[in-house]
CSV table of C-alpha atoms in Angstrom, one decimal:
chain,number,residue,atom,x,y,z
A,12,UNK,CA,83.9,109.0,76.2
A,13,UNK,CA,81.8,108.2,73.1
A,14,UNK,CA,82.5,105.2,71.0
A,15,UNK,CA,84.4,106.2,67.9
A,16,UNK,CA,82.5,106.3,64.6
A,17,UNK,CA,84.2,103.9,62.2
A,18,UNK,CA,83.9,104.3,58.4
A,19,UNK,CA,83.1,101.3,56.1
A,20,UNK,CA,86.0,98.9,55.8
A,21,UNK,CA,86.2,99.4,52.0
A,22,UNK,CA,86.9,103.2,52.3
A,23,UNK,CA,90.3,104.8,52.7
A,24,UNK,CA,89.2,106.3,56.0
A,25,UNK,CA,87.9,103.0,57.3
A,26,UNK,CA,91.1,101.2,56.4
A,27,UNK,CA,93.2,103.8,58.1
A,28,UNK,CA,91.0,103.9,61.2
A,29,UNK,CA,91.3,100.1,61.5
A,30,UNK,CA,95.1,100.3,61.1
A,31,UNK,CA,95.0,97.8,58.3
A,32,UNK,CA,98.0,97.3,56.0
A,33,UNK,CA,95.8,98.1,53.1
A,34,UNK,CA,95.2,101.5,54.6
A,35,UNK,CA,98.8,102.5,54.2
A,36,UNK,CA,98.9,101.0,50.7
A,37,UNK,CA,95.7,102.7,49.6
A,38,UNK,CA,96.9,106.0,51.0
A,39,UNK,CA,99.9,106.0,48.7
A,40,UNK,CA,97.7,105.3,45.7
A,41,UNK,CA,95.0,107.8,46.6
A,42,UNK,CA,94.8,111.6,45.9
A,43,UNK,CA,97.3,113.1,48.3
A,44,UNK,CA,95.0,115.7,49.7
A,45,UNK,CA,92.3,113.1,50.3
A,46,UNK,CA,94.8,110.8,52.0
A,47,UNK,CA,96.2,113.5,54.3
A,48,UNK,CA,92.6,114.6,55.3
A,49,UNK,CA,91.8,111.0,56.2
A,50,UNK,CA,95.0,110.6,58.1
A,51,UNK,CA,94.5,113.8,60.1
A,52,UNK,CA,90.9,112.6,60.9
A,53,UNK,CA,92.4,109.4,62.4
A,54,UNK,CA,95.1,111.1,64.4
A,55,UNK,CA,92.9,113.9,65.8
A,56,UNK,CA,89.9,111.7,66.5
A,57,UNK,CA,91.4,108.5,68.0
A,58,UNK,CA,89.5,105.6,66.3
A,59,UNK,CA,90.6,102.9,68.7
A,60,UNK,CA,88.0,100.9,70.6
A,61,UNK,CA,90.6,100.4,73.4
A,62,UNK,CA,93.5,102.8,73.2
A,63,UNK,CA,95.5,101.0,75.9
A,64,UNK,CA,95.8,97.7,74.0
A,65,UNK,CA,95.7,98.8,70.3
A,66,UNK,CA,98.6,100.4,68.5
A,67,UNK,CA,98.3,103.1,65.9
A,68,UNK,CA,101.0,105.8,66.5
A,69,UNK,CA,103.9,104.2,64.6
A,70,UNK,CA,101.5,103.1,61.8
A,71,UNK,CA,100.2,106.7,61.3
A,72,UNK,CA,103.7,108.1,61.6
A,73,UNK,CA,104.8,105.9,58.8
A,74,UNK,CA,101.9,107.1,56.6
A,75,UNK,CA,102.9,110.7,57.4
A,76,UNK,CA,106.4,110.0,56.3
A,77,UNK,CA,105.3,108.2,53.1
A,78,UNK,CA,103.0,111.1,52.2
A,79,UNK,CA,105.5,113.8,53.3
A,80,UNK,CA,102.4,115.2,55.0
A,81,UNK,CA,102.5,118.5,56.9
A,82,UNK,CA,101.6,118.7,60.6
A,83,UNK,CA,99.1,121.6,60.3
A,84,UNK,CA,96.2,119.4,61.3
A,85,UNK,CA,97.9,118.1,64.4
A,86,UNK,CA,99.0,121.6,65.4
A,87,UNK,CA,95.4,122.8,65.1
A,88,UNK,CA,94.2,119.9,67.2
A,89,UNK,CA,96.8,120.5,70.0
A,90,UNK,CA,96.1,124.3,70.1
A,91,UNK,CA,92.3,124.0,70.1
A,92,UNK,CA,90.6,125.7,73.0
A,93,UNK,CA,89.3,122.3,74.1
A,94,UNK,CA,92.8,121.6,75.3
A,95,UNK,CA,92.3,124.0,78.2
A,96,UNK,CA,89.0,122.3,79.2
A,97,UNK,CA,89.2,118.6,78.3
A,98,UNK,CA,91.8,117.1,80.6
A,99,UNK,CA,91.4,113.5,79.3
A,100,UNK,CA,94.8,112.5,78.0
A,101,UNK,CA,93.0,110.3,75.4
A,102,UNK,CA,92.1,113.5,73.4
A,103,UNK,CA,95.7,114.3,72.5
A,104,UNK,CA,97.6,111.1,73.4
A,105,UNK,CA,97.6,109.6,69.9
A,106,UNK,CA,98.7,112.8,68.2
A,107,UNK,CA,101.5,113.3,70.7
A,108,UNK,CA,102.7,109.7,70.2
A,109,UNK,CA,102.6,110.2,66.4
A,110,UNK,CA,104.7,113.3,66.8
A,111,UNK,CA,107.2,111.3,68.9
A,112,UNK,CA,107.7,108.8,66.2
A,113,UNK,CA,108.0,111.5,63.6
A,114,UNK,CA,110.7,113.2,65.7
A,115,UNK,CA,112.4,109.8,65.9
A,116,UNK,CA,112.4,109.7,62.1
A,117,UNK,CA,114.1,113.1,62.0
A,118,UNK,CA,111.1,115.4,61.4
A,119,UNK,CA,112.2,118.6,63.2
A,120,UNK,CA,108.8,120.2,62.8
A,121,UNK,CA,107.4,117.4,65.0
A,122,UNK,CA,110.1,117.9,67.6
A,123,UNK,CA,109.4,121.6,67.8
A,124,UNK,CA,105.7,121.0,68.1
A,125,UNK,CA,106.3,118.6,70.9
A,126,UNK,CA,108.5,121.2,72.7
A,127,UNK,CA,105.8,123.9,72.3
A,128,UNK,CA,103.1,121.6,73.6
A,129,UNK,CA,105.2,120.4,76.5
A,130,UNK,CA,105.6,124.1,77.6
A,131,UNK,CA,102.0,125.2,77.0
A,132,UNK,CA,99.6,122.2,76.5
A,133,UNK,CA,97.2,120.5,78.9
A,134,UNK,CA,98.6,117.0,78.3
A,135,UNK,CA,102.2,118.3,78.8
A,136,UNK,CA,103.4,115.2,80.7
A,137,UNK,CA,102.7,112.9,77.7
A,138,UNK,CA,104.7,115.3,75.4
A,139,UNK,CA,107.5,115.4,77.9
A,140,UNK,CA,107.7,111.6,78.0
A,141,UNK,CA,108.0,111.6,74.2
A,142,UNK,CA,110.7,114.3,74.3
A,143,UNK,CA,112.5,112.3,77.0
A,144,UNK,CA,113.2,109.5,74.5
A,145,UNK,CA,114.3,111.7,71.6
A,146,UNK,CA,115.4,115.3,72.6
A,147,UNK,CA,118.7,116.7,73.6
A,148,UNK,CA,119.7,117.6,77.2
A,149,UNK,CA,119.9,121.3,76.5
A,150,UNK,CA,116.4,121.4,75.0
A,151,UNK,CA,114.9,119.5,77.9
A,152,UNK,CA,116.7,121.8,80.4
A,153,UNK,CA,115.1,124.8,78.7
A,154,UNK,CA,111.6,123.4,79.3
A,155,UNK,CA,112.1,123.3,83.1
A,156,UNK,CA,110.9,126.8,83.9
A,157,UNK,CA,107.6,126.3,81.9
A,158,UNK,CA,106.9,122.9,83.5
A,159,UNK,CA,107.8,123.9,87.0
A,160,UNK,CA,105.8,127.1,86.7
A,161,UNK,CA,102.7,124.9,86.6
A,162,UNK,CA,103.2,124.0,90.3
A,163,UNK,CA,102.8,126.8,92.9
A,164,UNK,CA,105.3,127.0,95.7
A,165,UNK,CA,102.9,126.0,98.4
A,166,UNK,CA,102.1,122.7,100.0
A,167,UNK,CA,99.5,121.7,97.4
A,168,UNK,CA,101.8,122.6,94.6
A,169,UNK,CA,104.7,120.7,96.0
A,170,UNK,CA,102.4,117.6,96.5
A,171,UNK,CA,101.3,117.9,92.9
A,172,UNK,CA,104.9,118.2,91.7
A,173,UNK,CA,105.8,115.0,93.6
A,174,UNK,CA,102.9,113.3,92.1
A,175,UNK,CA,104.0,114.3,88.6
A,176,UNK,CA,107.5,113.0,89.2
A,177,UNK,CA,106.0,109.6,90.3
A,178,UNK,CA,103.7,109.4,87.4
A,179,UNK,CA,106.3,110.1,84.7
A,180,UNK,CA,107.0,107.2,82.4
A,181,UNK,CA,110.4,108.6,81.5
A,182,UNK,CA,112.4,109.9,84.4
A,183,UNK,CA,115.2,111.5,82.2
A,184,UNK,CA,113.9,115.1,82.2
A,185,UNK,CA,113.3,115.1,86.0
A,186,UNK,CA,116.8,113.7,86.6
A,187,UNK,CA,118.3,116.4,84.5
A,188,UNK,CA,116.3,119.1,86.2
A,189,UNK,CA,117.1,117.8,89.7
A,190,UNK,CA,120.8,118.7,89.1
A,191,UNK,CA,119.8,122.3,88.3
A,192,UNK,CA,116.7,122.9,90.4
A,193,UNK,CA,116.8,122.1,94.1
A,194,UNK,CA,113.0,122.1,94.2
A,195,UNK,CA,112.9,119.1,91.8
A,196,UNK,CA,115.7,117.3,93.7
A,197,UNK,CA,113.7,117.8,97.0
A,198,UNK,CA,110.5,116.6,95.4
A,199,UNK,CA,112.2,113.5,94.0
A,200,UNK,CA,113.6,112.6,97.4
A,201,UNK,CA,110.2,113.1,99.1
A,202,UNK,CA,108.1,111.3,96.5
A,203,UNK,CA,108.7,107.7,97.7
A,204,UNK,CA,107.8,108.7,101.3
A,205,UNK,CA,104.5,110.0,100.1
A,206,UNK,CA,103.7,106.6,98.6
A,207,UNK,CA,104.6,104.8,101.8
A,208,UNK,CA,102.6,107.2,103.9
A,209,UNK,CA,99.5,106.6,101.8
A,210,UNK,CA,99.9,102.9,102.1
A,211,UNK,CA,100.2,103.1,105.9
A,212,UNK,CA,97.2,105.4,106.2
A,213,UNK,CA,95.0,103.3,104.0
A,214,UNK,CA,92.0,102.0,106.0
A,215,UNK,CA,92.4,98.3,106.6
A,216,UNK,CA,88.9,96.9,106.1
A,217,UNK,CA,89.3,93.1,106.1
A,218,UNK,CA,86.9,90.2,106.7
A,219,UNK,CA,86.9,88.0,109.8
A,220,UNK,CA,88.5,84.6,109.6
A,221,UNK,CA,85.5,82.5,108.9
A,222,UNK,CA,83.5,81.5,105.8
A,223,UNK,CA,80.4,83.4,107.1
A,224,UNK,CA,82.5,86.5,107.7
A,225,UNK,CA,84.1,86.4,104.2
A,226,UNK,CA,80.8,85.9,102.5
A,227,UNK,CA,79.3,88.8,104.4
A,228,UNK,CA,82.3,91.0,103.5
A,229,UNK,CA,81.9,90.0,99.8
A,230,UNK,CA,78.5,91.9,99.8
A,231,UNK,CA,80.0,95.1,101.2
A,232,UNK,CA,81.7,96.7,98.2
A,233,UNK,CA,83.2,100.0,99.4
A,234,UNK,CA,83.1,101.6,95.9
A,235,UNK,CA,80.3,102.2,93.5
A,236,UNK,CA,80.4,101.8,89.7
A,237,UNK,CA,80.9,99.0,87.2
A,238,UNK,CA,82.8,96.0,88.4
A,239,UNK,CA,82.9,97.0,92.1
A,240,UNK,CA,80.9,93.9,93.2
A,241,UNK,CA,83.0,91.6,91.0
A,242,UNK,CA,86.3,93.0,92.4
A,243,UNK,CA,85.2,92.5,96.0
A,244,UNK,CA,83.9,89.0,95.2
A,245,UNK,CA,87.2,88.1,93.6
A,246,UNK,CA,89.1,89.3,96.7
A,247,UNK,CA,86.6,87.3,98.9
A,248,UNK,CA,87.2,84.2,96.9
A,249,UNK,CA,91.0,84.5,97.5
A,250,UNK,CA,90.2,84.8,101.3
A,251,UNK,CA,88.0,81.7,101.0
A,252,UNK,CA,90.9,79.7,99.7
A,253,UNK,CA,92.7,80.4,103.0
A,254,UNK,CA,89.8,79.9,105.4
A,255,UNK,CA,87.4,77.4,103.9
A,256,UNK,CA,87.4,73.8,105.1
A,257,UNK,CA,85.6,70.7,104.0
A,258,UNK,CA,82.9,71.2,106.6
A,259,UNK,CA,82.2,74.6,105.1
A,260,UNK,CA,81.1,73.2,101.7
A,261,UNK,CA,77.3,73.2,102.5
A,262,UNK,CA,77.4,76.9,103.4
A,263,UNK,CA,79.4,77.6,100.2
A,264,UNK,CA,76.9,75.7,98.1
A,265,UNK,CA,74.0,77.5,99.7
A,266,UNK,CA,75.6,80.9,99.0
A,267,UNK,CA,76.3,79.8,95.4
A,268,UNK,CA,72.6,78.8,95.0
A,269,UNK,CA,70.9,81.7,96.6
A,270,UNK,CA,73.2,84.2,98.3
A,271,UNK,CA,73.3,87.9,97.6
A,272,UNK,CA,75.3,88.9,94.5
A,273,UNK,CA,78.7,89.4,96.1
A,274,UNK,CA,78.5,86.2,98.3
A,275,UNK,CA,77.1,84.2,95.4
A,276,UNK,CA,80.0,85.3,93.1
A,277,UNK,CA,82.6,84.6,95.7
A,278,UNK,CA,81.2,81.1,96.5
A,279,UNK,CA,80.9,80.2,92.8
A,280,UNK,CA,84.4,81.3,92.1
A,281,UNK,CA,85.8,79.3,95.0
A,282,UNK,CA,83.8,76.2,94.0
A,283,UNK,CA,85.0,76.5,90.4
A,284,UNK,CA,88.6,76.8,91.6
A,285,UNK,CA,88.1,73.6,93.6
A,286,UNK,CA,86.3,71.8,90.8
A,287,UNK,CA,83.4,71.0,93.0
A,288,UNK,CA,81.3,68.1,91.5
A,289,UNK,CA,78.0,69.9,92.2
A,290,UNK,CA,79.0,73.1,90.6
A,291,UNK,CA,77.6,72.3,87.0
A,292,UNK,CA,74.1,71.8,88.5
A,293,UNK,CA,74.4,75.0,90.5
A,294,UNK,CA,75.5,76.9,87.4
A,295,UNK,CA,72.6,75.5,85.4
A,296,UNK,CA,70.1,76.6,88.1
A,297,UNK,CA,71.6,80.1,88.3
A,298,UNK,CA,71.6,80.5,84.6
A,299,UNK,CA,67.9,79.8,84.5
A,300,UNK,CA,67.2,82.2,87.4
A,301,UNK,CA,64.9,85.2,87.0
A,302,UNK,CA,67.5,87.5,88.6
A,303,UNK,CA,69.8,88.9,85.9
A,304,UNK,CA,72.6,89.2,88.5
A,305,UNK,CA,72.4,85.5,89.2
A,306,UNK,CA,72.6,84.8,85.5
A,307,UNK,CA,75.7,87.0,85.1
A,308,UNK,CA,77.4,85.4,88.0
A,309,UNK,CA,76.8,81.9,86.6
A,310,UNK,CA,78.1,82.8,83.1
A,311,UNK,CA,81.2,84.5,84.5
A,312,UNK,CA,81.9,81.3,86.5
A,313,UNK,CA,81.7,79.2,83.4
A,314,UNK,CA,84.8,80.9,82.0
A,315,UNK,CA,86.8,79.8,85.1
A,316,UNK,CA,85.9,76.1,84.8
A,317,UNK,CA,88.7,73.6,83.9
A,318,UNK,CA,89.2,69.8,83.8
A,319,UNK,CA,87.3,66.8,82.5
A,320,UNK,CA,84.1,67.5,84.5
A,321,UNK,CA,83.9,71.1,83.1
A,322,UNK,CA,84.6,69.8,79.6
A,323,UNK,CA,81.7,67.3,79.8
A,324,UNK,CA,79.4,69.9,81.2
A,325,UNK,CA,80.3,72.4,78.5
A,326,UNK,CA,79.6,69.8,75.8
A,327,UNK,CA,76.2,69.1,77.3
A,328,UNK,CA,75.3,72.7,77.5
A,329,UNK,CA,76.4,73.5,73.9
A,330,UNK,CA,74.8,70.4,72.4
A,331,UNK,CA,72.4,71.5,69.6
A,332,UNK,CA,70.4,68.3,70.2
A,333,UNK,CA,69.3,69.4,73.7
A,334,UNK,CA,68.3,72.9,72.5
A,335,UNK,CA,70.7,74.4,75.0
A,336,UNK,CA,73.0,75.8,72.3
A,337,UNK,CA,70.7,78.7,71.7
A,338,UNK,CA,70.7,79.7,75.4
A,339,UNK,CA,73.0,82.1,77.1
A,340,UNK,CA,74.5,79.1,78.9
A,341,UNK,CA,75.1,77.4,75.6
A,342,UNK,CA,76.9,80.5,74.3
A,343,UNK,CA,79.1,80.5,77.4
A,344,UNK,CA,79.8,76.8,76.9
A,345,UNK,CA,80.9,77.4,73.4
A,346,UNK,CA,83.4,80.0,74.7
A,347,UNK,CA,84.7,77.5,77.2
A,348,UNK,CA,85.1,74.9,74.6
A,349,UNK,CA,87.0,77.4,72.4
A,350,UNK,CA,89.3,77.9,75.4
A,351,UNK,CA,89.8,74.3,76.7
A,352,UNK,CA,88.1,72.1,74.1
A,353,UNK,CA,89.7,69.2,72.1
A,354,UNK,CA,89.7,68.8,68.3
A,355,UNK,CA,86.4,67.0,68.4
A,356,UNK,CA,84.8,70.2,69.8
A,357,UNK,CA,85.8,72.2,66.7
A,358,UNK,CA,82.3,72.0,65.1
A,359,UNK,CA,80.7,73.4,68.2
A,360,UNK,CA,83.2,76.3,68.3
A,361,UNK,CA,82.6,77.0,64.6
A,362,UNK,CA,78.8,77.0,65.2
A,363,UNK,CA,79.4,79.3,68.2
A,364,UNK,CA,81.4,81.7,66.1
A,365,UNK,CA,78.8,81.8,63.4
A,366,UNK,CA,76.0,82.4,66.0
A,367,UNK,CA,78.0,85.1,67.6
A,368,UNK,CA,78.5,87.0,64.3
A,369,UNK,CA,74.9,86.7,63.5
A,370,UNK,CA,73.7,88.0,66.9
A,371,UNK,CA,76.4,90.5,67.8
A,372,UNK,CA,78.4,91.3,64.7
A,373,UNK,CA,82.1,91.8,64.8
A,374,UNK,CA,82.2,93.0,68.4
A,375,UNK,CA,82.1,91.8,71.9
A,376,UNK,CA,84.7,90.4,74.3
A,377,UNK,CA,83.7,86.8,73.6
A,378,UNK,CA,84.4,87.0,69.9
A,379,UNK,CA,88.2,87.0,70.5
A,380,UNK,CA,87.9,83.8,72.5
A,381,UNK,CA,86.0,82.1,69.7
A,382,UNK,CA,88.5,83.3,67.1
A,383,UNK,CA,91.4,82.0,69.2
A,384,UNK,CA,89.6,78.7,69.7
A,385,UNK,CA,89.0,78.3,66.0
A,386,UNK,CA,92.7,78.7,65.3
A,387,UNK,CA,93.8,76.5,68.2
A,388,UNK,CA,91.5,73.7,67.1
A,389,UNK,CA,92.6,74.2,63.4
A,390,UNK,CA,88.9,74.5,62.4
A,391,UNK,CA,89.1,75.0,58.7
A,392,UNK,CA,85.4,75.5,58.4
A,393,UNK,CA,85.8,78.7,60.3
A,394,UNK,CA,88.0,80.3,57.6
A,395,UNK,CA,85.3,82.4,55.9
A,396,UNK,CA,84.2,83.8,59.2
A,397,UNK,CA,87.7,84.5,60.3
A,398,UNK,CA,88.3,86.4,57.1
A,399,UNK,CA,85.2,88.4,57.8
A,400,UNK,CA,86.4,89.2,61.3
A,401,UNK,CA,89.8,90.1,59.9
A,402,UNK,CA,88.4,92.5,57.3
A,403,UNK,CA,85.6,94.2,59.4
A,404,UNK,CA,86.9,94.4,62.9
A,405,UNK,CA,87.4,97.9,64.2
A,406,UNK,CA,89.8,96.5,66.8
A,407,UNK,CA,93.3,95.9,65.6
A,408,UNK,CA,93.9,93.5,68.5
A,409,UNK,CA,91.0,91.3,67.4
A,410,UNK,CA,92.1,91.5,63.7
A,411,UNK,CA,95.5,90.3,64.8
A,412,UNK,CA,94.0,87.4,66.6
A,413,UNK,CA,92.0,86.6,63.5
A,414,UNK,CA,95.2,86.7,61.4
A,415,UNK,CA,96.8,84.3,63.9
A,416,UNK,CA,93.9,81.9,63.5
A,417,UNK,CA,94.0,82.2,59.7
A,418,UNK,CA,97.7,81.3,59.8
A,419,UNK,CA,96.7,78.1,61.4
A,420,UNK,CA,93.6,77.3,59.3
A,421,UNK,CA,93.8,79.1,55.9
A,422,UNK,CA,95.9,77.4,53.3
A,423,UNK,CA,96.1,80.7,51.4
A,424,UNK,CA,97.1,82.9,54.3
A,425,UNK,CA,100.8,83.1,53.3
A,426,UNK,CA,100.1,84.2,49.8
A,427,UNK,CA,97.1,86.4,50.7
A,428,UNK,CA,96.4,88.2,54.0
A,429,UNK,CA,100.0,87.8,55.1
A,430,UNK,CA,101.1,90.3,52.5
A,431,UNK,CA,98.8,93.0,53.8
A,432,UNK,CA,99.8,92.2,57.4
A,433,UNK,CA,103.3,93.3,56.7
A,434,UNK,CA,101.9,96.9,56.9
A,435,UNK,CA,99.6,96.3,59.8
A,436,UNK,CA,99.6,98.7,62.8
A,437,UNK,CA,100.1,95.8,65.3
A,438,UNK,CA,103.7,94.6,65.7
A,439,UNK,CA,102.5,91.1,66.6
A,440,UNK,CA,100.6,91.0,63.3
A,441,UNK,CA,103.6,92.2,61.3
A,442,UNK,CA,105.8,89.6,63.0
A,443,UNK,CA,103.3,86.9,62.1
A,444,UNK,CA,103.3,88.1,58.5
A,445,UNK,CA,107.1,88.1,58.4
A,446,UNK,CA,107.2,84.5,59.5
A,447,UNK,CA,104.6,83.3,57.0
A,448,UNK,CA,104.5,85.5,53.9
A,449,UNK,CA,105.6,84.0,50.6
A,450,UNK,CA,108.8,85.8,49.5
A,451,UNK,CA,108.7,84.8,45.8
A,452,UNK,CA,106.6,86.2,43.1
A,453,UNK,CA,106.1,89.8,44.4
A,454,UNK,CA,109.1,92.2,44.6
A,455,UNK,CA,107.1,94.3,47.1
A,456,UNK,CA,107.4,91.7,49.8
A,457,UNK,CA,111.2,91.7,49.8
A,458,UNK,CA,111.2,95.5,49.6
A,459,UNK,CA,108.9,95.7,52.6
A,460,UNK,CA,110.9,93.1,54.6
A,461,UNK,CA,114.1,95.1,54.0
A,462,UNK,CA,112.5,98.4,55.0
A,463,UNK,CA,111.2,96.8,58.2
A,464,UNK,CA,114.7,95.4,58.9
A,465,UNK,CA,116.2,98.8,58.5
A,466,UNK,CA,113.6,100.8,60.5
A,467,UNK,CA,115.0,101.7,63.9
A,468,UNK,CA,111.5,102.3,65.2
A,469,UNK,CA,110.4,98.7,64.6
A,470,UNK,CA,110.0,96.3,67.5
A,471,UNK,CA,112.8,93.8,68.2
A,472,UNK,CA,110.5,90.8,67.6
A,473,UNK,CA,109.6,92.0,64.1
A,474,UNK,CA,113.3,92.7,63.4
A,475,UNK,CA,114.2,89.1,64.4
A,476,UNK,CA,111.4,87.6,62.2
A,477,UNK,CA,112.2,89.7,59.2
A,478,UNK,CA,115.9,89.2,59.4
A,479,UNK,CA,115.4,85.5,59.8
A,480,UNK,CA,113.4,85.3,56.6
A,481,UNK,CA,115.9,87.5,54.7
A,482,UNK,CA,118.8,85.4,55.9
A,483,UNK,CA,117.1,82.2,55.1
A,484,UNK,CA,116.3,83.4,51.6
A,485,UNK,CA,119.9,84.4,51.1
A,486,UNK,CA,121.1,80.9,52.2
A,487,UNK,CA,118.8,79.2,49.8
A,488,UNK,CA,119.9,81.1,46.7
């Protein structure tokens, strides 16, 4: 899957793609046709960097409702010939989720489109889950012939039917169908036994009960692809926790210093979990190694360090006076200080955040750790950078973390960014805004809080925060 192309943050499309509150506000003020075009672009070309942790569907559904926008763009997307070829649920998942929320808001055209797609579309299971939450029993029963027709009445078809029942997020349609279709009832009864059978038949490849056996097993990843070695090494480290004794420490240190990648990673992880006093020196040597795999293993281990010894080592590695701050180990140390550092470490975290933005821009897994650390350590000097991350990040999850950090560091958060956050796509960000936003001086704030309180699609945590603010305001009148 290609990385989505995100428009500039100042444009209407860029705001909507990011799920920012200003996107919804600007869409209402923009030319309606332009706003609908931008909205359709977002829904039919999912802009999320990680669709499994970022929310957009309720946000886009609310914009559709505010604009009273037609669903022609979504219908064209769902009925495109690509739907017969591209089986990745990511292609249509966002559009189907938006339709689900629109159906919940009473849009019958959205409900009918979901029914049609559940009967004929490639990602029918997602559509069926959306309908399970919102449609009537009679309508769901009428879909049974179309759905069951996808599964031939042969052993392979029956196995696929059982797999579909197990994979369903919402069991309601299958429960309804089981009462009217013996085939579904039989598949539902057999499905748990399929799972148990697969578990019993799974090849049990396990290491021997010695440190040498475990380290050798760590280098025998059964699968290929990204992360295979790391996953095997993590499993091996858990085994080491059970079998390693004090007399095995020299062998573990030797593997951490010069073992093959899997064994090295397993040994480093085990030693980090035991807070071994020699580990900082081992990490320093590995981080300076010519082998990129050794460097990666050392840096990954830094993130697992804890305790006073780790804190002292991280401060040494990140000290600008030693020149180490500009190294990859210095960058990893700044991330560790952001995670476990004390208030005196705030300047190093701020410097690490600045360096990260200069080198990597508003992206990368480590940026969220630095943002969280700046907030946790109340680093007021980080406010300009946190505002930059908030405004430019294509990830709504990262933007929400920046908003949380700003709430702890920026004196003007409650009267500034918190207002926009009331419209944000992430419920945690809306909840944050509801708890902090200034409720005097702008009638739009109270109007928005009341709308959120009355919206049945809103999350319970947001409802609680909003109603708490509204009740508190009433009591203080």
